[in-house]
Coordinates of C-alpha atoms and ligand atoms in Angstrom, one line a residue:
M90 CA 203.4 -66.1 81.9
S91 CA 207.0 -65.3 82.9
F92 CA 209.2 -62.2 82.4
H93 CA 211.8 -64.3 80.6
P94 CA 212.0 -64.1 76.8
V95 CA 210.9 -67.2 75.0
S96 CA 214.0 -69.0 73.8
T97 CA 212.9 -70.2 70.4
P98 CA 214.3 -69.0 67.1
N99 CA 212.6 -66.0 65.7
T100 CA 211.6 -67.6 62.4
D101 CA 209.6 -65.7 59.9
S102 CA 211.6 -67.8 57.5
P103 CA 210.9 -71.3 56.1
P104 CA 211.6 -74.3 58.5
S105 CA 215.1 -75.5 58.9
A106 CA 216.4 -78.5 57.2
S107 CA 216.7 -80.2 60.6
A108 CA 212.9 -80.4 61.0
S109 CA 212.6 -84.1 61.6
L110 CA 209.5 -84.9 59.5
T111 CA 209.9 -84.0 55.8
V112 CA 207.6 -84.5 52.8
P113 CA 209.5 -87.6 51.7
G114 CA 209.4 -88.8 55.3
C115 CA 205.6 -89.0 55.0
F116 CA 205.8 -91.5 52.1
E117 CA 208.4 -93.4 54.1
K118 CA 206.0 -93.7 57.0
K119 CA 203.3 -95.1 54.8
R120 CA 205.7 -97.6 53.3
R121 CA 206.6 -98.7 56.9
G122 CA 203.0 -98.9 57.9
E123 CA 203.4 -96.2 60.6
K124 CA 200.4 -94.0 61.3
L125 CA 200.7 -90.3 60.7
V126 CA 199.5 -88.3 63.7
C127 CA 198.2 -84.9 62.5
L128 CA 196.5 -82.1 64.4
T129 CA 195.5 -78.5 63.8
A130 CA 197.1 -75.6 65.8
Y131 CA 197.0 -71.9 65.1
D132 CA 199.3 -70.3 67.6
Y133 CA 202.7 -70.6 69.3
A134 CA 201.6 -72.3 72.5
F135 CA 199.4 -75.1 71.1
A136 CA 201.8 -75.7 68.1
R137 CA 204.6 -76.1 70.6
L138 CA 202.5 -78.5 72.8
A139 CA 201.6 -80.5 69.7
D140 CA 205.2 -80.6 68.5
E141 CA 206.5 -81.6 72.0
S142 CA 203.8 -84.3 72.2
G143 CA 205.2 -85.9 69.0
V144 CA 202.6 -84.9 66.5
D145 CA 203.9 -85.5 63.0
I146 CA 202.0 -82.9 61.0
V147 CA 200.6 -79.6 62.4
L148 CA 198.0 -78.1 60.2
V149 CA 197.1 -74.4 60.4
G150 CA 193.7 -75.2 59.1
D151 CA 191.1 -72.7 57.9
S152 CA 189.1 -74.1 60.8
L153 CA 190.8 -71.2 62.5
G154 CA 187.9 -69.1 61.3
M155 CA 185.6 -71.1 63.5
V156 CA 187.6 -72.1 66.5
M157 CA 189.8 -69.1 66.9
A158 CA 187.5 -66.3 65.4
G159 CA 184.1 -67.8 66.4
R160 CA 182.6 -67.6 62.9
E161 CA 180.0 -70.1 61.7
N162 CA 182.1 -71.5 58.9
T163 CA 185.5 -71.2 57.2
L164 CA 184.6 -69.1 54.2
A165 CA 185.6 -65.7 55.5
V166 CA 189.2 -66.7 56.5
S167 CA 191.6 -64.3 54.9
M168 CA 195.2 -64.8 53.7
R169 CA 196.2 -62.2 56.3
E170 CA 194.7 -64.3 59.2
S171 CA 196.3 -67.5 57.8
L172 CA 199.7 -65.9 57.5
T173 CA 199.5 -64.6 61.0
C174 CA 198.6 -68.0 62.4
V175 CA 201.3 -69.7 60.3
R176 CA 203.9 -67.3 61.7
W177 CA 202.8 -67.9 65.3
A178 CA 202.6 -71.7 64.9
R179 CA 206.0 -71.8 63.2
R180 CA 207.8 -70.5 66.2
G181 CA 206.4 -73.3 68.3
I182 CA 207.6 -76.1 66.0
Q183 CA 211.0 -77.8 66.0
R184 CA 210.3 -81.2 64.3
A185 CA 206.7 -81.5 63.0
L186 CA 205.8 -80.8 59.4
L187 CA 203.9 -77.5 59.3
V188 CA 201.1 -77.4 56.6
A189 CA 199.1 -74.3 55.9
D190 CA 195.5 -74.4 54.6
M191 CA 194.9 -72.1 51.6
P192 CA 191.8 -70.0 52.5
Y193 CA 188.7 -70.0 50.4
G194 CA 189.2 -67.6 47.5
S195 CA 193.0 -67.7 47.8
Y196 CA 193.4 -70.2 44.9
H197 CA 190.1 -70.0 43.0
L198 CA 191.2 -67.3 40.5
G199 CA 193.8 -69.4 38.7
R200 CA 197.3 -70.8 38.9
R201 CA 199.1 -67.4 39.2
Q202 CA 197.0 -66.4 42.2
A203 CA 197.4 -69.8 43.8
V204 CA 201.1 -70.0 43.4
A205 CA 201.6 -66.4 44.7
N206 CA 199.5 -67.1 47.8
A207 CA 201.1 -70.5 48.4
L208 CA 204.5 -68.8 48.3
R209 CA 203.4 -66.3 50.9
L210 CA 202.4 -69.1 53.2
V211 CA 205.8 -70.9 52.6
R212 CA 207.6 -67.6 53.3
A213 CA 205.7 -67.3 56.6
G214 CA 207.0 -70.7 57.6
A215 CA 204.8 -73.5 56.1
A216 CA 206.5 -76.5 54.6
A217 CA 203.5 -77.4 52.5
V218 CA 200.0 -76.1 51.7
K219 CA 196.7 -77.8 51.6
L220 CA 193.8 -77.1 49.3
E221 CA 190.3 -78.6 48.9
G222 CA 188.7 -80.1 45.8
G223 CA 188.8 -83.1 43.5
A224 CA 190.2 -83.8 40.1
R225 CA 189.4 -80.3 38.9
R226 CA 192.2 -79.1 41.2
A227 CA 194.8 -81.4 39.6
P228 CA 196.2 -78.7 37.3
L229 CA 196.6 -76.4 40.2
V230 CA 198.4 -79.0 42.3
R231 CA 200.7 -79.6 39.3
A232 CA 201.4 -75.9 39.1
L233 CA 202.2 -75.6 42.8
V234 CA 204.4 -78.7 42.7
E235 CA 206.3 -77.2 39.7
A236 CA 206.9 -74.1 41.9
E237 CA 208.5 -76.5 44.5
I238 CA 205.6 -76.2 46.9
P239 CA 204.5 -79.5 48.4
V240 CA 200.7 -79.9 48.3
M241 CA 198.3 -81.8 50.6
A242 CA 195.0 -82.3 48.8
H243 CA 191.6 -82.7 50.5
I244 CA 188.5 -84.5 49.2
G245 CA 185.2 -85.8 50.5
L246 CA 183.4 -83.4 52.8
T247 CA 185.3 -80.2 51.9
P248 CA 184.0 -77.4 54.2
Q249 CA 184.9 -74.7 51.6
S250 CA 182.2 -76.2 49.3
L251 CA 179.6 -75.5 52.0
L252 CA 177.5 -73.3 49.7
A253 CA 177.6 -75.8 46.8
M254 CA 176.9 -78.8 49.1
G255 CA 174.1 -77.0 51.0
G256 CA 175.5 -78.1 54.3
Y257 CA 178.1 -80.5 55.8
H258 CA 177.1 -84.0 54.5
V259 CA 179.0 -87.2 54.4
Q260 CA 180.2 -87.8 50.8
G261 CA 180.6 -90.9 48.6
R262 CA 177.8 -93.0 50.0
E263 CA 176.3 -93.7 46.6
P264 CA 178.3 -95.9 44.2
A265 CA 178.7 -93.2 41.5
A266 CA 179.9 -90.7 44.1
A267 CA 182.3 -93.2 45.5
I268 CA 183.7 -93.9 42.1
E269 CA 184.1 -90.2 41.5
L270 CA 186.0 -89.8 44.8
Q271 CA 188.3 -92.6 43.9
E272 CA 189.0 -90.9 40.5
D273 CA 189.6 -87.6 42.3
A274 CA 192.1 -89.3 44.6
R275 CA 194.0 -90.9 41.7
A276 CA 194.1 -87.6 39.8
L277 CA 195.4 -85.6 42.7
A278 CA 198.1 -88.2 43.5
A279 CA 199.1 -88.3 39.8
A280 CA 199.3 -84.5 39.8
G281 CA 201.9 -84.7 42.6
A282 CA 200.1 -84.2 45.9
F283 CA 202.2 -85.7 48.7
A284 CA 199.3 -86.6 50.9
L285 CA 195.5 -86.6 50.8
V286 CA 193.0 -85.7 53.5
L287 CA 189.8 -87.8 53.3
E288 CA 187.0 -86.1 55.2
G289 CA 183.5 -87.3 55.9
M290 CA 183.2 -90.5 53.9
P291 CA 182.4 -94.1 54.5
R292 CA 185.3 -96.0 56.1
E293 CA 185.1 -98.7 53.4
L294 CA 185.6 -96.1 50.6
A295 CA 188.5 -94.4 52.5
G296 CA 190.1 -97.8 53.0
R297 CA 189.8 -98.6 49.2
I298 CA 191.4 -95.2 48.4
T299 CA 194.1 -95.7 50.9
R300 CA 195.1 -99.1 49.4
Q301 CA 195.0 -97.7 45.9
L302 CA 197.4 -94.8 46.5
S303 CA 201.1 -94.7 47.3
I304 CA 200.8 -91.3 49.0
P305 CA 199.5 -91.3 52.6
T306 CA 195.8 -90.6 53.3
I307 CA 194.9 -88.7 56.4
G308 CA 191.4 -89.3 57.7
I309 CA 188.9 -87.1 59.5
G310 CA 185.5 -88.8 59.8
A311 CA 186.8 -91.4 57.3
G312 CA 187.5 -94.4 59.5
P313 CA 190.6 -96.2 60.8
E314 CA 192.0 -97.6 57.6
C315 CA 193.6 -94.3 56.6
D316 CA 197.3 -93.9 56.9
G317 CA 196.9 -91.2 59.4
Q318 CA 194.3 -89.2 61.3
I319 CA 193.7 -85.5 61.9
L320 CA 191.4 -83.7 64.3
V321 CA 190.7 -80.1 65.0
L322 CA 192.6 -79.4 68.2
H323 CA 189.7 -77.5 69.8
D324 CA 187.4 -80.5 69.2
L325 CA 189.9 -82.9 70.8
L326 CA 190.2 -80.6 73.9
N327 CA 186.5 -79.7 74.1
L328 CA 187.2 -76.0 73.3
S329 CA 184.9 -75.7 70.3
F330 CA 181.6 -74.8 72.1
S331 CA 179.5 -76.9 69.8
P332 CA 178.1 -80.5 69.8
P333 CA 180.8 -82.7 68.5
A334 CA 180.5 -84.5 65.1
K335 CA 180.2 -88.3 65.2
F336 CA 183.9 -88.7 64.4
V337 CA 185.2 -86.5 67.2
R338 CA 186.6 -88.1 70.3
R339 CA 187.3 -85.7 73.2
F340 CA 190.6 -86.7 74.6
G341 CA 190.5 -84.0 77.3
D342 CA 188.4 -81.3 78.7
A343 CA 190.3 -78.1 78.6
A344 CA 187.0 -76.1 78.9
A345 CA 186.3 -77.6 82.3
L346 CA 189.9 -77.1 83.4
S347 CA 190.0 -73.5 82.2
R348 CA 186.6 -72.6 83.8
A349 CA 187.7 -74.1 87.1
A350 CA 191.1 -72.3 87.1
I351 CA 189.5 -69.0 86.1
A352 CA 186.7 -69.3 88.7
D353 CA 189.4 -70.1 91.4
Y354 CA 191.4 -67.0 90.3
A355 CA 188.2 -64.8 90.4
G356 CA 187.3 -66.2 93.9
E357 CA 190.8 -65.5 95.3
V358 CA 190.9 -62.0 93.9
R359 CA 187.5 -61.2 95.4
A360 CA 188.5 -62.7 98.7
G361 CA 191.7 -60.6 98.7
S362 CA 193.8 -63.7 99.0
F363 CA 195.5 -63.2 95.6
P364 CA 198.2 -62.0 95.4
D365 CA 199.7 -62.9 98.7
D366 CA 203.0 -61.6 100.2
A367 CA 205.2 -64.1 98.4
E368 CA 203.6 -63.0 95.1
S369 CA 204.4 -59.4 95.8
Y370 CA 207.5 -57.3 95.2
H371 CA 209.0 -55.5 98.1
A372 CA 210.7 -52.1 98.4
P373 CA 214.5 -52.3 98.9
V374 CA 215.6 -52.2 102.5
P375 CA 216.7 -48.6 103.2
A376 CA 220.5 -48.3 103.4
R377 CA 220.4 -47.0 107.1
Q378 CA 218.7 -50.2 108.2
V379 CA 221.3 -52.4 106.5
I380 CA 224.1 -50.5 108.3
S381 CA 222.5 -50.6 111.7
R382 CA 222.0 -54.4 111.4
A383 CA 225.7 -55.0 110.5
Ligands
KIV83 O1 190.7 -76.6 58.4 C1 190.9 -77.7 59.0 O2 191.2 -77.8 60.2 C2 191.0 -78.9 58.2 C3 191.2 -80.2 58.8 C4 190.1 -80.6 59.7 C5 191.5 -81.3 57.8 O3 190.9 -78.8 57.0

């Protein structure tokens, strides 16, 4: 941490037009066969690191309730928490597309409530919102799109359906369930969703859905045929304190790095070797001494 002010724009406002990935840019990437790299982030520092590392889409996921707040599931995430994280992440992003998850209960009471809450997320800095659910959400997606709010849809294993599903289970393994998911995907695309998250489903099904749609699919636990992939940042960095799901690959070990650095710090404080003289401020040399040296 330095004493210098952070030199990024103070944006509580929507992203600038110069953000380099736009909603139409996502279609273009699919057309060109380029993979979309998506990652969650919930604060300034990690959003900035993701953005600087070339991530295309940063999602302020409602996974924040688990990885940031330490809850068991995502159900208690509030609009207030989401808005705070969107504002923090927004300040770290120059070029990625920032998508905000709509928390459980923030769009379940009807179109008016959904549009009002989505507008709050856009005003906080999101360029699009994400919501969970299949064909029954199509009218809501249409209402949001009519309000000029781009929507990323999310089907398959939808964590907000935890109570209804009775746990986190892979979806679409049976033929009838697979057909239903394909119909969900088509209905959401027809309603105007600009992208579709496919979570926790057989790769063969995700591949079929991906080939059938002109909008990009973004997979998590849905195999490599999707147009893009997303992971929860804390899973990728081994910061989630739980055994990883089958689909998670740990690309780094920030937990080990952090524990080692904190243990070093504690050791040096206890030994009296931190801070040393170079890390200390000094009183000004008294004027008399300066004169006598001259
Ligand atoms: O909340 C979240 O992080 C998500 C992604 C994992 C897709 O919904």
